[in-house]
mmCIF file of C-alpha atoms and ligand atoms in Angstrom:
data_model
loop_
_atom_site.group_PDB
_atom_site.id
_atom_site.type_symbol
_atom_site.label_atom_id
_atom_site.label_comp_id
_atom_site.label_asym_id
_atom_site.label_seq_id
_atom_site.Cartn_x
_atom_site.Cartn_y
_atom_site.Cartn_z
ATOM 1 C CA UNK A 18 71.435 130.071 69.912
ATOM 2 C CA UNK A 19 74.645 132.821 71.225
ATOM 3 C CA UNK A 20 77.597 131.353 72.870
ATOM 4 C CA UNK A 21 79.900 134.298 74.072
ATOM 5 C CA UNK A 22 83.339 133.062 73.156
ATOM 6 C CA UNK A 23 85.221 135.994 74.362
ATOM 7 C CA UNK A 24 85.580 139.422 76.043
ATOM 8 C CA UNK A 25 87.598 142.282 74.978
ATOM 9 C CA UNK A 26 89.113 144.059 77.652
ATOM 10 C CA UNK A 27 89.538 147.340 76.954
ATOM 11 C CA UNK A 28 86.063 147.650 75.582
ATOM 12 C CA UNK A 29 83.307 146.334 75.326
ATOM 13 C CA UNK A 30 84.226 144.049 72.353
ATOM 14 C CA UNK A 31 82.730 140.286 71.983
ATOM 15 C CA UNK A 32 83.471 137.047 70.997
ATOM 16 C CA UNK A 33 80.314 135.104 69.777
ATOM 17 C CA UNK A 34 78.674 132.878 67.571
ATOM 18 C CA UNK A 35 75.323 132.664 66.359
ATOM 19 C CA UNK A 36 73.596 129.524 65.889
ATOM 20 C CA UNK A 37 71.856 128.817 62.357
ATOM 21 C CA UNK A 38 69.637 126.280 60.762
ATOM 22 C CA UNK A 39 72.690 126.502 58.081
ATOM 23 C CA UNK A 40 75.863 126.378 59.875
ATOM 24 C CA UNK A 41 77.599 129.105 62.573
ATOM 25 C CA UNK A 42 78.354 132.074 61.715
ATOM 26 C CA UNK A 43 80.626 133.999 64.117
ATOM 27 C CA UNK A 44 80.898 137.284 65.193
ATOM 28 C CA UNK A 45 81.925 139.914 64.816
ATOM 29 C CA UNK A 46 81.123 139.523 60.732
ATOM 30 C CA UNK A 47 80.166 141.546 58.349
ATOM 31 C CA UNK A 48 76.941 140.422 55.798
ATOM 32 C CA UNK A 49 77.477 141.885 52.128
ATOM 33 C CA UNK A 50 73.175 141.396 51.190
ATOM 34 C CA UNK A 51 72.274 139.947 48.391
ATOM 35 C CA UNK A 52 68.748 141.896 47.756
ATOM 36 C CA UNK A 53 67.747 140.074 44.728
ATOM 37 C CA UNK A 54 69.099 136.764 45.836
ATOM 38 C CA UNK A 55 73.067 137.765 44.675
ATOM 39 C CA UNK A 56 75.962 139.330 45.410
ATOM 40 C CA UNK A 57 76.046 140.737 42.754
ATOM 41 C CA UNK A 58 78.758 140.385 39.871
ATOM 42 C CA UNK A 59 79.266 137.405 42.186
ATOM 43 C CA UNK A 60 78.748 133.155 42.721
ATOM 44 C CA UNK A 61 78.257 132.015 45.418
ATOM 45 C CA UNK A 62 82.200 129.887 44.795
ATOM 46 C CA UNK A 63 83.367 133.934 45.141
ATOM 47 C CA UNK A 64 81.468 134.190 48.443
ATOM 48 C CA UNK A 65 83.045 131.291 49.434
ATOM 49 C CA UNK A 66 86.063 131.302 48.571
ATOM 50 C CA UNK A 67 86.439 135.075 49.415
ATOM 51 C CA UNK A 68 85.917 134.222 53.333
ATOM 52 C CA UNK A 69 81.642 135.503 53.749
ATOM 53 C CA UNK A 70 79.967 134.142 56.150
ATOM 54 C CA UNK A 71 76.897 135.125 56.183
ATOM 55 C CA UNK A 72 74.650 136.739 53.326
ATOM 56 C CA UNK A 73 71.865 139.087 53.688
ATOM 57 C CA UNK A 74 68.590 138.556 51.636
ATOM 58 C CA UNK A 75 66.009 141.371 50.669
ATOM 59 C CA UNK A 76 62.241 140.603 51.897
ATOM 60 C CA UNK A 77 60.239 143.044 48.951
ATOM 61 C CA UNK A 78 62.612 142.531 46.750
ATOM 62 C CA UNK A 79 62.234 138.719 46.763
ATOM 63 C CA UNK A 80 57.782 138.931 46.274
ATOM 64 C CA UNK A 81 57.569 141.297 44.583
ATOM 65 C CA UNK A 82 59.958 138.535 41.729
ATOM 66 C CA UNK A 83 60.594 135.327 41.086
ATOM 67 C CA UNK A 84 57.734 136.104 44.797
ATOM 68 C CA UNK A 85 58.091 133.747 47.735
ATOM 69 C CA UNK A 86 56.718 130.044 46.551
ATOM 70 C CA UNK A 87 58.768 129.875 43.732
ATOM 71 C CA UNK A 88 60.800 130.033 45.740
ATOM 72 C CA UNK A 89 59.764 127.870 49.040
ATOM 73 C CA UNK A 90 58.972 125.539 45.862
ATOM 74 C CA UNK A 91 61.950 125.299 44.371
ATOM 75 C CA UNK A 92 63.674 124.525 48.193
ATOM 76 C CA UNK A 93 64.020 127.936 49.109
ATOM 77 C CA UNK A 94 66.178 130.516 49.057
ATOM 78 C CA UNK A 95 69.297 128.033 49.923
ATOM 79 C CA UNK A 96 69.047 126.419 47.330
ATOM 80 C CA UNK A 97 67.024 128.662 44.539
ATOM 81 C CA UNK A 98 71.113 130.784 44.445
ATOM 82 C CA UNK A 99 72.889 127.843 45.136
ATOM 83 C CA UNK A 100 74.173 129.106 48.312
ATOM 84 C CA UNK A 101 74.437 126.409 51.304
ATOM 85 C CA UNK A 102 74.863 128.444 54.156
ATOM 86 C CA UNK A 103 72.707 130.817 56.559
ATOM 87 C CA UNK A 104 71.407 133.613 55.345
ATOM 88 C CA UNK A 105 69.636 136.528 57.274
ATOM 89 C CA UNK A 106 65.844 138.637 55.066
ATOM 90 C CA UNK A 107 65.044 141.644 56.251
ATOM 91 C CA UNK A 108 61.686 141.851 56.844
ATOM 92 C CA UNK A 109 60.386 144.920 53.977
ATOM 93 C CA UNK A 110 59.832 147.747 56.171
ATOM 94 C CA UNK A 111 63.479 149.851 54.287
ATOM 95 C CA UNK A 112 62.671 149.117 51.382
ATOM 96 C CA UNK A 113 58.870 150.382 52.107
ATOM 97 C CA UNK A 114 60.518 153.034 53.112
ATOM 98 C CA UNK A 115 62.556 153.395 50.555
ATOM 99 C CA UNK A 116 59.845 153.858 47.929
ATOM 100 C CA UNK A 117 58.172 156.519 50.550
ATOM 101 C CA UNK A 118 60.671 158.658 50.510
ATOM 102 C CA UNK A 119 62.246 158.055 47.163
ATOM 103 C CA UNK A 120 59.412 156.720 44.552
ATOM 104 C CA UNK A 121 56.777 158.863 43.624
ATOM 105 C CA UNK A 122 54.150 158.028 40.795
ATOM 106 C CA UNK A 123 52.834 161.340 39.372
ATOM 107 C CA UNK A 124 53.287 163.121 42.608
ATOM 108 C CA UNK A 125 52.001 160.383 44.344
ATOM 109 C CA UNK A 126 53.246 158.222 47.466
ATOM 110 C CA UNK A 127 54.372 155.499 46.270
ATOM 111 C CA UNK A 128 53.756 153.632 50.305
ATOM 112 C CA UNK A 129 50.191 154.565 52.421
ATOM 113 C CA UNK A 130 51.784 153.013 55.563
ATOM 114 C CA UNK A 131 48.690 152.036 58.162
ATOM 115 C CA UNK A 132 48.279 150.409 61.648
ATOM 116 C CA UNK A 133 47.583 147.527 59.525
ATOM 117 C CA UNK A 134 50.849 147.079 57.127
ATOM 118 C CA UNK A 135 51.545 149.540 54.429
ATOM 119 C CA UNK A 136 50.892 149.909 50.912
ATOM 120 C CA UNK A 137 52.831 150.495 47.472
ATOM 121 C CA UNK A 138 52.398 149.760 44.870
ATOM 122 C CA UNK A 139 54.803 147.786 42.605
ATOM 123 C CA UNK A 140 57.812 149.590 41.026
ATOM 124 C CA UNK A 141 58.301 147.216 38.756
ATOM 125 C CA UNK A 142 53.749 146.599 37.367
ATOM 126 C CA UNK A 143 52.508 149.373 39.560
ATOM 127 C CA UNK A 144 50.620 146.070 40.746
ATOM 128 C CA UNK A 145 48.980 147.340 44.690
ATOM 129 C CA UNK A 146 50.463 144.812 47.442
ATOM 130 C CA UNK A 147 49.648 144.651 51.400
ATOM 131 C CA UNK A 148 52.225 143.476 53.427
ATOM 132 C CA UNK A 149 51.934 142.785 56.958
ATOM 133 C CA UNK A 150 53.877 142.565 60.287
ATOM 134 C CA UNK A 151 52.003 138.907 59.859
ATOM 135 C CA UNK A 152 52.617 138.753 56.087
ATOM 136 C CA UNK A 153 56.948 139.394 55.655
ATOM 137 C CA UNK A 154 56.852 136.941 58.726
ATOM 138 C CA UNK A 155 55.368 134.406 56.452
ATOM 139 C CA UNK A 156 57.715 135.026 53.682
ATOM 140 C CA UNK A 157 60.387 135.234 55.934
ATOM 141 C CA UNK A 158 59.436 131.878 56.779
ATOM 142 C CA UNK A 159 58.816 130.292 53.449
ATOM 143 C CA UNK A 160 62.035 131.326 51.793
ATOM 144 C CA UNK A 161 64.312 130.029 54.317
ATOM 145 C CA UNK A 162 65.707 132.538 55.796
ATOM 146 C CA UNK A 163 68.287 131.013 59.200
ATOM 147 C CA UNK A 164 67.629 134.719 60.869
ATOM 148 C CA UNK A 165 64.341 136.826 59.563
ATOM 149 C CA UNK A 166 63.856 140.157 60.774
ATOM 150 C CA UNK A 167 59.921 141.333 62.324
ATOM 151 C CA UNK A 168 58.127 143.918 60.169
ATOM 152 C CA UNK A 169 59.020 147.704 61.190
ATOM 153 C CA UNK A 170 58.656 150.916 60.073
ATOM 154 C CA UNK A 171 61.807 152.645 59.057
ATOM 155 C CA UNK A 172 61.952 156.318 60.356
ATOM 156 C CA UNK A 173 64.110 158.885 58.918
ATOM 157 C CA UNK A 174 65.918 161.539 60.474
ATOM 158 C CA UNK A 175 63.715 164.274 59.034
ATOM 159 C CA UNK A 176 60.796 162.962 61.268
ATOM 160 C CA UNK A 177 59.563 165.592 64.020
ATOM 161 C CA UNK A 178 59.376 164.032 67.579
ATOM 162 C CA UNK A 179 55.708 163.666 67.978
ATOM 163 C CA UNK A 180 55.854 161.224 64.605
ATOM 164 C CA UNK A 181 58.843 159.654 65.124
ATOM 165 C CA UNK A 182 57.235 158.325 68.688
ATOM 166 C CA UNK A 183 53.677 157.422 66.666
ATOM 167 C CA UNK A 184 55.541 155.631 64.486
ATOM 168 C CA UNK A 185 57.498 154.260 67.298
ATOM 169 C CA UNK A 186 54.594 152.980 68.580
ATOM 170 C CA UNK A 187 53.776 151.553 65.475
ATOM 171 C CA UNK A 188 56.496 149.459 65.130
ATOM 172 C CA UNK A 189 56.090 147.548 69.154
ATOM 173 C CA UNK A 190 53.105 146.478 68.201
ATOM 174 C CA UNK A 191 54.346 145.305 64.501
ATOM 175 C CA UNK A 192 57.797 143.216 66.510
ATOM 176 C CA UNK A 193 54.918 141.733 69.578
ATOM 177 C CA UNK A 194 52.769 140.767 66.251
ATOM 178 C CA UNK A 195 55.766 139.735 63.695
ATOM 179 C CA UNK A 196 56.230 136.815 67.260
ATOM 180 C CA UNK A 197 53.657 135.532 67.296
ATOM 181 C CA UNK A 198 52.874 135.024 63.666
ATOM 182 C CA UNK A 199 56.476 133.482 64.090
ATOM 183 C CA UNK A 200 55.852 131.747 67.328
ATOM 184 C CA UNK A 201 53.328 130.258 65.438
ATOM 185 C CA UNK A 202 54.581 129.457 62.041
ATOM 186 C CA UNK A 203 57.512 127.755 64.187
ATOM 187 C CA UNK A 204 55.561 124.736 65.297
ATOM 188 C CA UNK A 205 55.765 123.999 62.044
ATOM 189 C CA UNK A 206 59.038 122.883 63.067
ATOM 190 C CA UNK A 207 59.400 121.672 65.964
ATOM 191 C CA UNK A 208 56.912 119.670 65.585
ATOM 192 C CA UNK A 209 58.964 117.546 62.549
ATOM 193 C CA UNK A 210 62.232 118.200 65.002
ATOM 194 C CA UNK A 211 63.623 120.592 62.843
ATOM 195 C CA UNK A 212 64.685 124.644 64.190
ATOM 196 C CA UNK A 213 62.827 126.996 63.680
ATOM 197 C CA UNK A 214 64.921 130.416 62.182
ATOM 198 C CA UNK A 215 65.925 133.051 64.513
ATOM 199 C CA UNK A 216 63.979 136.380 64.605
ATOM 200 C CA UNK A 217 65.147 139.181 65.903
ATOM 201 C CA UNK A 218 63.573 143.315 66.949
ATOM 202 C CA UNK A 219 64.140 145.797 65.656
ATOM 203 C CA UNK A 220 64.594 149.194 68.192
ATOM 204 C CA UNK A 221 63.573 152.323 66.524
ATOM 205 C CA UNK A 222 63.172 155.838 67.746
ATOM 206 C CA UNK A 223 65.031 158.122 65.364
ATOM 207 C CA UNK A 224 67.480 160.790 66.693
ATOM 208 C CA UNK A 225 66.039 161.003 70.439
ATOM 209 C CA UNK A 226 67.494 159.033 73.272
ATOM 210 C CA UNK A 227 64.681 159.254 75.278
ATOM 211 C CA UNK A 228 62.263 156.931 72.390
ATOM 212 C CA UNK A 229 65.653 155.039 71.761
ATOM 213 C CA UNK A 230 65.780 154.260 75.490
ATOM 214 C CA UNK A 231 61.906 152.998 75.870
ATOM 215 C CA UNK A 232 61.311 151.795 72.321
ATOM 216 C CA UNK A 233 65.958 149.084 73.881
ATOM 217 C CA UNK A 234 63.672 148.220 76.473
ATOM 218 C CA UNK A 235 60.088 147.903 74.988
ATOM 219 C CA UNK A 236 62.109 145.703 72.782
ATOM 220 C CA UNK A 237 64.169 143.627 74.459
ATOM 221 C CA UNK A 238 61.031 142.780 76.940
ATOM 222 C CA UNK A 239 60.233 139.998 74.297
ATOM 223 C CA UNK A 240 61.332 137.242 73.366
ATOM 224 C CA UNK A 241 63.619 138.299 70.789
ATOM 225 C CA UNK A 242 66.425 135.472 68.972
ATOM 226 C CA UNK A 243 68.556 139.072 68.736
ATOM 227 C CA UNK A 244 68.364 143.240 69.153
ATOM 228 C CA UNK A 245 68.467 144.889 66.427
ATOM 229 C CA UNK A 246 69.385 148.730 65.333
ATOM 230 C CA UNK A 247 66.997 150.169 62.839
ATOM 231 C CA UNK A 248 66.475 153.828 61.106
ATOM 232 C CA UNK A 249 67.799 156.240 59.066
ATOM 233 C CA UNK A 250 70.556 157.368 61.052
ATOM 234 C CA UNK A 251 72.305 153.829 61.869
ATOM 235 C CA UNK A 252 74.657 153.585 59.984
ATOM 236 C CA UNK A 253 74.603 156.720 57.574
ATOM 237 C CA UNK A 254 74.965 159.730 60.322
ATOM 238 C CA UNK A 255 78.249 157.360 62.884
ATOM 239 C CA UNK A 256 78.347 160.249 65.666
ATOM 240 C CA UNK A 257 74.748 160.236 66.207
ATOM 241 C CA UNK A 258 75.773 156.494 65.711
ATOM 242 C CA UNK A 259 78.431 156.069 68.408
ATOM 243 C CA UNK A 260 76.351 158.563 70.828
ATOM 244 C CA UNK A 261 73.022 155.481 70.248
ATOM 245 C CA UNK A 262 74.742 152.789 70.727
ATOM 246 C CA UNK A 263 76.533 154.473 74.845
ATOM 247 C CA UNK A 264 73.311 155.211 75.849
ATOM 248 C CA UNK A 265 71.978 151.731 74.977
ATOM 249 C CA UNK A 266 74.251 149.748 76.574
ATOM 250 C CA UNK A 267 73.280 149.365 79.608
ATOM 251 C CA UNK A 268 69.214 148.879 77.126
ATOM 252 C CA UNK A 269 71.430 145.074 75.262
ATOM 253 C CA UNK A 270 70.918 142.543 76.844
ATOM 254 C CA UNK A 271 75.038 140.370 77.003
ATOM 255 C CA UNK A 272 73.406 136.737 75.924
ATOM 256 C CA UNK A 273 72.237 138.324 71.862
ATOM 257 C CA UNK A 274 73.068 138.960 69.233
ATOM 258 C CA UNK A 275 72.828 143.116 68.728
ATOM 259 C CA UNK A 276 72.543 143.797 64.946
ATOM 260 C CA UNK A 277 73.302 147.683 63.714
ATOM 261 C CA UNK A 278 71.070 147.877 60.030
ATOM 262 C CA UNK A 279 72.804 150.113 57.283
ATOM 263 C CA UNK A 280 75.929 150.090 58.889
ATOM 264 C CA UNK A 281 79.573 149.463 56.540
ATOM 265 C CA UNK A 282 80.133 152.370 54.350
ATOM 266 C CA UNK A 283 83.171 152.790 55.737
ATOM 267 C CA UNK A 284 85.001 149.541 56.438
ATOM 268 C CA UNK A 285 86.367 151.820 59.859
ATOM 269 C CA UNK A 286 83.035 152.627 60.744
ATOM 270 C CA UNK A 287 82.817 148.905 62.680
ATOM 271 C CA UNK A 288 85.467 149.449 63.865
ATOM 272 C CA UNK A 289 84.012 151.918 66.302
ATOM 273 C CA UNK A 290 80.903 149.337 67.136
ATOM 274 C CA UNK A 291 82.562 146.532 67.427
ATOM 275 C CA UNK A 292 83.933 148.819 70.017
ATOM 276 C CA UNK A 293 80.517 149.330 71.694
ATOM 277 C CA UNK A 294 79.367 145.701 72.243
ATOM 278 C CA UNK A 295 78.258 145.163 68.438
ATOM 279 C CA UNK A 296 78.146 141.443 66.415
ATOM 280 C CA UNK A 297 76.962 142.144 63.265
ATOM 281 C CA UNK A 298 76.737 144.763 60.482
ATOM 282 C CA UNK A 299 74.967 144.755 57.049
ATOM 283 C CA UNK A 300 76.110 147.150 53.878
ATOM 284 C CA UNK A 301 75.383 147.704 50.121
ATOM 285 C CA UNK A 302 78.935 150.342 50.930
ATOM 286 C CA UNK A 303 81.420 148.289 49.479
ATOM 287 C CA UNK A 304 80.336 146.449 47.120
ATOM 288 C CA UNK A 305 78.479 149.312 45.663
ATOM 289 C CA UNK A 306 82.011 151.918 45.308
ATOM 290 C CA UNK A 307 83.326 148.961 43.658
ATOM 291 C CA UNK A 308 81.498 148.257 40.955
ATOM 292 C CA UNK A 309 81.799 152.091 40.780
ATOM 293 C CA UNK A 310 85.534 152.468 40.337
ATOM 294 C CA UNK A 311 86.129 153.087 43.505
ATOM 295 C CA UNK A 312 89.322 150.582 45.507
ATOM 296 C CA UNK A 313 90.405 150.245 49.383
ATOM 297 C CA UNK A 314 94.118 150.003 49.564
ATOM 298 C CA UNK A 315 95.774 150.250 51.620
ATOM 299 C CA UNK A 316 97.663 148.973 55.247
ATOM 300 C CA UNK A 317 95.054 147.571 58.687
ATOM 301 C CA UNK A 318 97.718 147.861 61.136
ATOM 302 C CA UNK A 319 97.030 146.164 64.670
ATOM 303 C CA UNK A 320 98.649 148.067 67.034
ATOM 304 C CA UNK A 321 99.209 148.379 71.441
ATOM 305 C CA UNK A 322 94.988 147.609 71.094
ATOM 306 C CA UNK A 323 94.085 150.093 68.075
ATOM 307 C CA UNK A 324 93.582 149.175 64.793
ATOM 308 C CA UNK A 325 94.978 151.233 62.725
ATOM 309 C CA UNK A 326 94.160 152.151 58.533
ATOM 310 C CA UNK A 327 97.578 153.952 56.481
ATOM 311 C CA UNK A 328 97.246 154.493 53.145
ATOM 312 C CA UNK A 329 98.949 156.499 50.363
ATOM 313 C CA UNK A 330 94.739 157.922 48.538
ATOM 314 C CA UNK A 331 92.050 159.498 50.345
ATOM 315 C CA UNK A 332 89.767 157.731 52.879
ATOM 316 C CA UNK A 333 91.754 154.585 51.828
ATOM 317 C CA UNK A 334 89.936 154.398 48.071
ATOM 318 C CA UNK A 335 91.617 154.739 45.482
ATOM 319 C CA UNK A 336 90.327 155.453 42.127
ATOM 320 C CA UNK A 337 90.553 153.203 39.954
ATOM 321 C CA UNK A 338 89.644 155.574 37.003
ATOM 322 C CA UNK A 339 92.733 157.460 37.450
ATOM 323 C CA UNK A 340 95.378 158.037 34.329
ATOM 324 C CA UNK A 341 98.110 157.633 36.713
ATOM 325 C CA UNK A 342 96.857 153.783 36.946
ATOM 326 C CA UNK A 343 97.165 153.132 32.971
ATOM 327 C CA UNK A 344 100.409 152.050 33.866
ATOM 328 C CA UNK A 345 100.696 150.741 37.016
ATOM 329 C CA UNK A 346 101.626 147.242 36.910
ATOM 330 C CA UNK A 347 101.071 146.821 40.366
ATOM 331 C CA UNK A 348 97.913 145.327 42.462
ATOM 332 C CA UNK A 349 94.621 147.151 43.888
ATOM 333 C CA UNK A 350 96.721 146.293 47.230
ATOM 334 C CA UNK A 351 100.027 144.443 48.562
ATOM 335 C CA UNK A 352 99.016 143.465 51.431
ATOM 336 C CA UNK A 353 95.910 142.182 49.826
ATOM 337 C CA UNK A 354 95.513 138.494 49.105
ATOM 338 C CA UNK A 355 92.206 137.961 47.074
ATOM 339 C CA UNK A 356 92.011 136.317 43.681
ATOM 340 C CA UNK A 357 91.980 140.456 41.910
ATOM 341 C CA UNK A 358 94.483 141.083 43.656
ATOM 342 C CA UNK A 359 97.089 137.697 43.684
ATOM 343 C CA UNK A 360 96.646 137.882 39.924
ATOM 344 C CA UNK A 361 95.929 141.447 37.824
ATOM 345 C CA UNK A 362 97.591 144.686 38.349
ATOM 346 C CA UNK A 363 96.034 148.746 38.611
ATOM 347 C CA UNK A 364 96.813 148.715 34.887
ATOM 348 C CA UNK A 365 95.115 146.033 33.750
ATOM 349 C CA UNK A 366 91.982 146.172 36.052
ATOM 350 C CA UNK A 367 91.560 150.528 34.948
ATOM 351 C CA UNK A 368 90.998 149.052 31.056
ATOM 352 C CA UNK A 369 88.801 146.955 32.515
ATOM 353 C CA UNK A 370 86.541 149.174 33.992
ATOM 354 C CA UNK A 371 87.136 152.034 30.601
ATOM 355 C CA UNK A 372 86.050 149.685 27.984
ATOM 356 C CA UNK A 373 82.559 148.690 29.893
ATOM 357 C CA UNK A 374 83.269 144.968 30.349
ATOM 358 C CA UNK A 375 81.841 143.095 33.049
ATOM 359 C CA UNK A 376 84.509 140.560 34.671
ATOM 360 C CA UNK A 377 86.596 144.714 35.896
ATOM 361 C CA UNK A 378 82.661 143.562 37.926
ATOM 362 C CA UNK A 379 83.380 140.771 39.773
ATOM 363 C CA UNK A 380 87.572 141.816 40.225
ATOM 364 C CA UNK A 381 86.305 144.589 41.567
ATOM 365 C CA UNK A 382 83.805 142.651 44.393
ATOM 366 C CA UNK A 383 85.604 140.956 45.287
ATOM 367 C CA UNK A 384 88.729 143.007 45.979
ATOM 368 C CA UNK A 385 85.935 144.700 48.973
ATOM 369 C CA UNK A 386 84.814 142.326 50.363
ATOM 370 C CA UNK A 387 87.987 140.457 50.878
ATOM 371 C CA UNK A 388 89.075 144.149 52.076
ATOM 372 C CA UNK A 389 86.594 143.476 54.871
ATOM 373 C CA UNK A 390 86.756 140.630 56.124
ATOM 374 C CA UNK A 391 90.590 140.687 56.220
ATOM 375 C CA UNK A 392 89.408 143.509 58.250
ATOM 376 C CA UNK A 393 86.983 141.582 60.588
ATOM 377 C CA UNK A 394 89.837 138.478 60.498
ATOM 378 C CA UNK A 395 91.757 141.329 62.160
ATOM 379 C CA UNK A 396 89.724 142.574 64.786
ATOM 380 C CA UNK A 397 88.038 138.862 66.115
ATOM 381 C CA UNK A 398 91.950 138.131 67.258
ATOM 382 C CA UNK A 399 92.788 141.799 68.095
ATOM 383 C CA UNK A 400 89.542 140.667 70.837
HETATM 384 ZN ZN1 ZN B 28 92.529 142.408 47.046
#
């Protein structure tokens, strides 16, 4: 189901193809998160025009509302959200972590982790829920995602080594339980002449080299279709992420897709991980910053096998709220072929943003996502 088409001669980058039940995903690939079964502010027609190939949806959010049974009864996640292409769902491990980290009710932790799974109170209505590895896999099968993730405990960097080790070992046991449940549910597909979704395992181990290596050895020894790197560090602390990728190289199998979870808050982080042989990444960064007024602007240049970015703006982003754009008739980015840049000026976008018109959110999201896909296109052609 994963084929390497080409390998770079100068680094570890590779071009690949993942065969899913809803078409081929070319790699390297950026996957925009569609948490609530929608990429905020844009529709499937926009996404197709931007060149998006695969979306990510969040299991825990969809489990809480509308519920996987409703989605299943309505024909599955693709039909429900009107997106015919491939979809990856996360396992809920990250969301559970963010509940326990950020959300407390009357000073109490909303999530309680035990060997069995995670018990938490819904942030919507306070109702009690238990997510086990088996439950997570069952929800993802009911959603009908093309790529599903093993249930893990996503640890923060602040955890000490003792806890990180305990949590990693539990994640390993959860990986085995996820795999077992997946195999059991997959029989239904196989008996009906269909292909089951692909299941990816997740390497944890925090910021500790020996634990990351131990986790990589364990997760890659299991029969997963792809290998992901999880934890707060990944994508959040880029120097550490690159260090982890460097020392894990020898442990990552060549013939399976590699996915760094939650990476891409700066588009240029992607260049660094692609060089290290990563095939897939997702991040709320590009769409979230667009909605908050930061739009990528500058030239992506491919020079002597290096990709560089030249921009007149700090960090390559213009702040659309700036007064200087009040009468600026230029597009966000003169090099961009997106619908927004082809049809609207900075002055118009600044106006929409100032008066809080919802069209701003759509036009800004289209531009930042198209920027990511142009970068992906250049990365692929460089390989
Ligand atoms: Zn544009």
